Short mmCIF file of C-alpha atoms in Angstrom, two decimals:
data_model
loop_
_atom_site.label_atom_id
_atom_site.label_comp_id
_atom_site.label_asym_id
_atom_site.label_seq_id
_atom_site.Cartn_x
_atom_site.Cartn_y
_atom_site.Cartn_z
CA UNK B 280 122.52 108.17 66.42
CA UNK B 281 119.00 106.91 67.09
CA UNK B 282 117.10 107.94 70.19
CA UNK B 283 116.98 104.77 72.27
CA UNK B 284 114.62 106.45 74.74
CA UNK B 285 111.69 105.87 72.38
CA UNK B 286 109.95 102.61 73.29
CA UNK B 287 108.10 100.81 70.54
CA UNK B 288 104.46 100.42 71.63
CA UNK B 289 102.47 98.60 69.01
CA UNK B 290 102.56 100.80 65.93
CA UNK B 291 103.60 103.94 67.81
CA UNK B 292 106.29 104.96 70.24
CA UNK B 293 106.36 106.16 73.83
CA UNK B 294 109.15 108.24 75.32
CA UNK B 295 110.72 106.43 78.27
CA UNK B 296 111.52 109.79 79.87
CA UNK B 297 107.79 110.55 80.21
CA UNK B 298 107.13 107.29 82.03
CA UNK B 299 110.16 107.78 84.27
CA UNK B 300 108.93 111.30 85.03
CA UNK B 301 105.56 109.90 86.09
CA UNK B 302 107.29 107.39 88.37
CA UNK B 303 109.40 110.22 89.78
CA UNK B 304 106.33 112.33 90.59
CA UNK B 305 104.53 109.40 92.20
CA UNK B 306 107.58 108.54 94.31
CA UNK B 307 107.88 112.14 95.54
CA UNK B 308 104.15 112.18 96.38
CA UNK B 309 104.61 109.03 98.43
CA UNK B 310 107.64 110.47 100.22
CA UNK B 311 105.72 113.66 101.08
CA UNK B 312 102.86 111.55 102.36
CA UNK B 313 105.10 109.50 104.66
CA UNK B 314 106.55 112.69 106.12
CA UNK B 315 103.41 114.81 106.60
CA UNK B 316 100.72 112.27 107.48
CA UNK B 317 100.44 110.99 111.04
CA UNK B 318 97.92 108.20 110.67
CA UNK B 319 99.94 104.93 110.66
CA UNK B 320 97.66 103.28 108.06
CA UNK B 321 98.05 106.19 105.66
CA UNK B 322 101.83 106.05 106.10
CA UNK B 323 101.78 102.37 105.08
CA UNK B 324 99.62 103.31 102.08
CA UNK B 325 102.15 105.97 101.06
CA UNK B 326 104.97 103.39 101.27
CA UNK B 327 102.95 101.23 98.87
CA UNK B 328 102.70 104.24 96.56
CA UNK B 329 106.49 104.60 96.50
CA UNK B 330 106.92 100.87 95.82
CA UNK B 331 104.53 101.19 92.89
CA UNK B 332 106.57 104.07 91.47
CA UNK B 333 109.71 101.93 91.75
CA UNK B 334 107.91 99.09 89.96
CA UNK B 335 107.03 101.47 87.13
CA UNK B 336 110.69 102.37 86.57
CA UNK B 337 111.64 98.66 86.51
CA UNK B 338 108.95 97.94 83.91
CA UNK B 339 109.99 100.97 81.85
CA UNK B 340 113.63 99.93 81.69
CA UNK B 341 112.61 96.35 80.93
CA UNK B 342 110.69 97.63 77.91
CA UNK B 343 113.42 100.06 76.86
CA UNK B 344 116.26 97.53 77.09
CA UNK B 345 114.15 94.61 75.77
CA UNK B 346 115.30 92.79 78.87
CA UNK B 347 112.86 90.70 80.89
CA UNK B 348 114.78 90.92 84.16
CA UNK B 349 113.03 94.18 85.09
CA UNK B 350 109.68 92.44 85.02
CA UNK B 351 111.01 89.55 87.10
CA UNK B 352 112.31 92.01 89.67
CA UNK B 353 108.90 93.70 89.71
CA UNK B 354 107.31 90.40 90.71
CA UNK B 355 109.86 90.06 93.54
CA UNK B 356 109.09 93.63 94.65
CA UNK B 357 105.38 92.86 94.76
CA UNK B 358 106.03 89.83 96.96
CA UNK B 359 108.16 91.87 99.35
CA UNK B 360 105.53 94.64 99.39
CA UNK B 361 102.78 92.17 100.23
CA UNK B 362 104.84 90.67 103.07
CA UNK B 363 105.70 94.13 104.38
CA UNK B 364 102.05 95.25 104.29
CA UNK B 365 100.88 92.12 106.11
CA UNK B 366 103.42 92.41 108.93
CA UNK B 367 102.94 96.18 109.23
CA UNK B 368 99.17 95.89 109.49
CA UNK B 369 99.46 93.04 112.02
CA UNK B 370 101.71 95.20 114.21
CA UNK B 371 99.19 98.06 113.89
CA UNK B 372 96.29 95.86 114.96
CA UNK B 373 98.34 94.65 117.92
CA UNK B 374 98.99 98.26 118.97
CA UNK B 375 95.37 99.31 118.50
CA UNK B 376 94.27 96.46 120.72
CA UNK B 377 96.07 98.15 123.59
CA UNK B 378 95.11 101.75 122.87
CA UNK B 379 93.93 104.12 120.19
CA UNK B 380 96.61 105.86 118.21
CA UNK B 381 95.60 108.84 116.11
CA UNK B 382 99.13 110.22 115.82
CA UNK B 383 102.17 108.09 115.06
CA UNK B 384 104.28 110.48 117.15
CA UNK B 385 102.55 109.04 120.22
CA UNK B 386 104.31 105.71 119.65
CA UNK B 387 107.57 106.87 121.16
CA UNK B 388 107.97 104.46 124.09
CA UNK B 389 111.08 102.92 122.59
CA UNK B 390 113.08 106.13 122.50
CA UNK B 391 116.04 106.12 124.83
CA UNK E 120 100.24 106.54 65.52
CA UNK E 121 99.45 108.67 68.54
CA UNK E 122 97.20 106.21 70.41
CA UNK E 123 99.80 104.92 72.94
CA UNK E 124 100.65 108.45 73.96
CA UNK E 125 96.99 109.39 74.48
CA UNK E 126 96.50 106.31 76.65
CA UNK E 127 99.67 107.10 78.58
CA UNK E 128 98.73 110.73 79.23
CA UNK E 129 95.20 109.88 80.38
CA UNK E 130 96.51 107.22 82.76
CA UNK E 131 99.35 109.45 83.96
CA UNK E 132 96.91 112.25 84.84
CA UNK E 133 94.64 109.80 86.65
CA UNK E 134 97.62 108.34 88.55
CA UNK E 135 98.96 111.73 89.66
CA UNK E 136 95.51 113.02 90.71
CA UNK E 137 94.82 109.83 92.67
CA UNK E 138 98.33 110.05 94.16
CA UNK E 139 97.52 113.53 95.41
CA UNK E 140 94.29 112.08 96.77
CA UNK E 141 96.28 109.46 98.70
CA UNK E 142 98.20 112.06 100.68
CA UNK E 143 95.53 114.78 100.85
CA UNK E 144 92.36 112.98 101.95
CA UNK E 145 91.34 113.27 105.58
CA UNK E 146 89.91 109.80 105.98
CA UNK E 147 92.15 106.71 105.66
CA UNK E 148 89.56 104.84 103.58
CA UNK E 149 89.75 107.49 100.87
CA UNK E 150 93.54 107.21 100.84
CA UNK E 151 93.31 103.45 100.36
CA UNK E 152 90.74 103.76 97.56
CA UNK E 153 92.85 106.44 95.86
CA UNK E 154 95.81 104.08 95.96
CA UNK E 155 93.66 101.43 94.24
CA UNK E 156 93.00 104.00 91.48
CA UNK E 157 96.75 104.69 91.18
CA UNK E 158 97.46 100.97 90.87
CA UNK E 159 94.82 100.43 88.20
CA UNK E 160 96.12 103.39 86.17
CA UNK E 161 99.68 102.07 86.50
CA UNK E 162 98.55 98.61 85.43
CA UNK E 163 97.32 100.06 82.11
CA UNK E 164 100.75 101.64 81.62
CA UNK E 165 102.32 98.25 82.37
CA UNK E 166 100.19 96.84 79.58
CA UNK E 167 101.44 99.59 77.24
CA UNK E 168 105.01 98.62 78.09
CA UNK E 169 104.33 94.99 77.08
CA UNK E 170 104.25 93.60 80.62
CA UNK E 171 101.10 91.53 80.29
CA UNK E 172 101.77 89.14 83.15
CA UNK E 173 102.81 91.90 85.54
CA UNK E 174 99.62 93.75 84.54
CA UNK E 175 97.53 90.76 85.59
CA UNK E 176 99.47 90.35 88.84
CA UNK E 177 99.15 94.05 89.60
CA UNK E 178 95.37 93.98 89.17
CA UNK E 179 94.71 90.68 90.93
CA UNK E 180 97.30 90.55 93.70
CA UNK E 181 98.11 94.17 94.37
CA UNK E 182 94.92 96.13 93.69
CA UNK E 183 92.89 93.06 94.60
CA UNK E 184 94.38 91.24 97.55
CA UNK E 185 96.80 93.63 99.25
CA UNK E 186 94.49 96.63 99.10
CA UNK E 187 91.52 94.59 100.31
CA UNK E 188 93.70 93.74 103.31
CA UNK E 189 94.22 97.46 103.90
CA UNK E 190 90.46 98.04 103.58
CA UNK E 191 89.78 95.30 106.11
CA UNK E 192 92.13 96.90 108.61
CA UNK E 193 90.63 100.36 108.06
CA UNK E 194 87.15 98.92 108.53
CA UNK E 195 88.27 96.98 111.60
CA UNK E 196 89.88 99.92 113.35
CA UNK E 197 87.06 102.32 112.53
CA UNK E 198 87.33 105.90 111.40
CA UNK E 199 90.39 107.58 112.85
CA UNK E 200 90.55 111.32 112.57
CA UNK E 201 93.94 112.93 112.52
CA UNK E 202 94.39 115.56 115.13
CA UNK E 203 95.06 119.07 113.97
CA UNK E 204 97.65 119.80 116.63
CA UNK E 205 101.13 118.52 115.96
CA UNK E 206 103.96 117.49 118.22
CA UNK E 207 106.53 118.34 115.62
CA UNK E 208 106.67 121.99 114.73
CA UNK E 209 107.24 123.00 111.09
CA UNK E 210 106.49 119.42 110.00
CA UNK E 211 104.77 120.50 106.78
CA UNK E 212 107.36 122.96 105.44
CA UNK E 213 110.28 120.79 106.55
CA UNK E 214 108.83 117.72 104.84
CA UNK E 215 108.25 119.61 101.62
CA UNK E 216 111.77 121.03 101.80
CA UNK E 217 113.41 117.63 102.38
CA UNK E 218 111.48 116.00 99.55
CA UNK E 219 112.16 118.95 97.23
CA UNK E 220 115.91 118.73 97.90
CA UNK E 221 115.81 114.99 97.26
CA UNK E 222 113.83 115.55 94.05
CA UNK E 223 116.25 118.19 92.79
CA UNK E 224 119.19 115.85 93.42
CA UNK E 225 117.55 112.97 91.57
CA UNK E 226 116.54 115.26 88.70
CA UNK E 227 120.06 116.67 88.45
CA UNK E 228 121.54 113.18 88.45
CA UNK E 229 119.21 112.14 85.65
CA UNK E 230 120.34 114.96 83.36
CA UNK E 231 122.63 114.05 80.50
CA UNK E 232 122.23 110.31 80.96
CA UNK E 233 121.64 108.51 77.69
CA UNK E 234 119.81 105.29 77.06
CA UNK E 235 121.72 102.14 76.17
CA UNK E 236 120.82 100.46 72.90
CA UNK E 237 118.17 97.78 73.51
CA UNK E 238 119.08 94.11 73.33
CA UNK E 239 118.37 92.24 70.14
CA UNK E 240 115.57 89.91 71.13
CA UNK E 241 112.31 88.83 69.58
CA UNK E 242 109.76 91.25 71.03
CA UNK E 243 106.76 89.24 69.85
CA UNK E 244 106.61 87.15 73.01
CA UNK E 245 108.07 89.73 75.37
CA UNK E 246 106.40 89.73 78.80
CA UNK E 247 104.17 86.72 78.19
CA UNK E 248 103.59 84.16 80.92
CA UNK E 249 105.85 81.71 79.12
CA UNK E 250 108.79 84.11 78.96
CA UNK E 251 108.33 85.15 82.60
CA UNK E 252 108.20 81.50 83.67
CA UNK E 253 111.38 80.66 81.74
CA UNK E 254 113.22 83.46 83.53
CA UNK E 255 111.68 82.71 86.92
CA UNK E 256 112.27 78.94 86.91
CA UNK E 257 115.75 78.85 85.36
CA UNK E 258 118.01 81.83 86.02
CA UNK E 259 116.13 83.20 89.01
CA UNK E 260 114.99 79.95 90.57
CA UNK E 261 116.86 80.54 93.84
CA UNK E 262 115.44 84.04 94.57
CA UNK E 263 112.03 82.74 93.53
CA UNK E 264 112.23 79.96 96.12
CA UNK E 265 113.49 82.45 98.69
CA UNK E 266 110.35 84.57 98.24
CA UNK E 267 108.28 81.56 99.28
CA UNK E 268 110.24 81.45 102.55
CA UNK E 269 109.71 85.20 102.92
CA UNK E 270 105.96 84.79 102.50
CA UNK E 271 105.94 81.92 105.01
CA UNK E 272 107.81 84.03 107.56
CA UNK E 273 105.45 86.97 106.95
CA UNK E 274 102.37 84.76 107.37
CA UNK E 275 103.67 83.21 110.60
CA UNK E 276 104.64 86.64 111.91
CA UNK E 277 101.23 88.12 111.09
CA UNK E 278 99.42 85.24 112.78
CA UNK E 279 101.66 85.53 115.84
CA UNK E 280 101.14 89.28 116.12
CA UNK E 281 97.37 89.25 115.64
CA UNK E 282 96.60 86.10 117.59
CA UNK E 283 94.04 86.06 120.35
CA UNK E 284 94.85 85.85 124.03
CA UNK E 285 95.17 88.44 126.70
CA UNK E 286 95.60 91.97 125.55
CA UNK E 287 97.71 94.49 127.39
CA UNK E 288 94.65 96.36 128.68
CA UNK E 289 93.23 93.16 130.13
CA UNK E 290 96.55 92.42 131.81
CA UNK E 291 96.61 95.93 133.26
CA UNK E 292 93.02 95.64 134.52
CA UNK E 293 93.81 92.31 136.15
CA UNK E 294 96.87 93.75 137.87
CA UNK E 295 94.77 96.64 139.15
CA UNK E 296 92.19 94.22 140.53
CA UNK E 297 94.91 92.22 142.28
CA UNK E 298 96.29 95.37 143.87
CA UNK E 299 92.77 96.28 144.97
CA UNK E 300 92.27 92.84 146.50
CA UNK E 301 95.58 93.02 148.36
CA UNK E 302 94.67 96.43 149.73
#
């Protein structure tokens, strides 16, 4: 039984597990960043890092399965990420207009 | 041929190091620039995996436009230093623990999963603009049109949130002045 995990890349091959492992590491780095950093901008940046890792898995499976839908979904993800970044940064600017926030834990007015 | 693997390993190392830079740097601007490095490294891997159009979009839209937006906001808000004191105790070790548990679960789930046999399609034109367009404008036309509405809503929301007008501090100052005048 052939190893379907090997992706044909030009004349050589690339193991899909390696690429998925890279995406896994990048996603975990982003998750750690969201949890330990307290600057709101850096937290948004870490969310972008996780979205990029998810994009990488979509592209990898698109190449492994010879199916273009993964790449189409990546384009959708990029659109959603752009919209999310724009709205998030607009909210941040609106908050900073009122006061300086150097710790996201300070933004707890909405808690019950 | 070993060339694709060399390219992949170089880009993977760059991506992981820049990813560590994203979460470890003190200043937000360094985090943003590290994320640009991650995106450029990933775009090369996209190219390896025959996603030419997504490579171009990643470089132009993502590393270009979205990250420039982040840079603008960082420049606008000025340097913000994170305080060393924390409200949440044990935030570091707890975060690492939670992410480690999540990672172990995902890793365990991924064990023993095989790959399905790839579809039989002509790989010569895989990932070209033409192929992407055929998929995007036939099968996925409806979600594609929905993303335009999403972008419109996001643009209107961003303009509404960041519009001019009285800020909360001005309102507060005005209220204080009125109280002073009454007194």
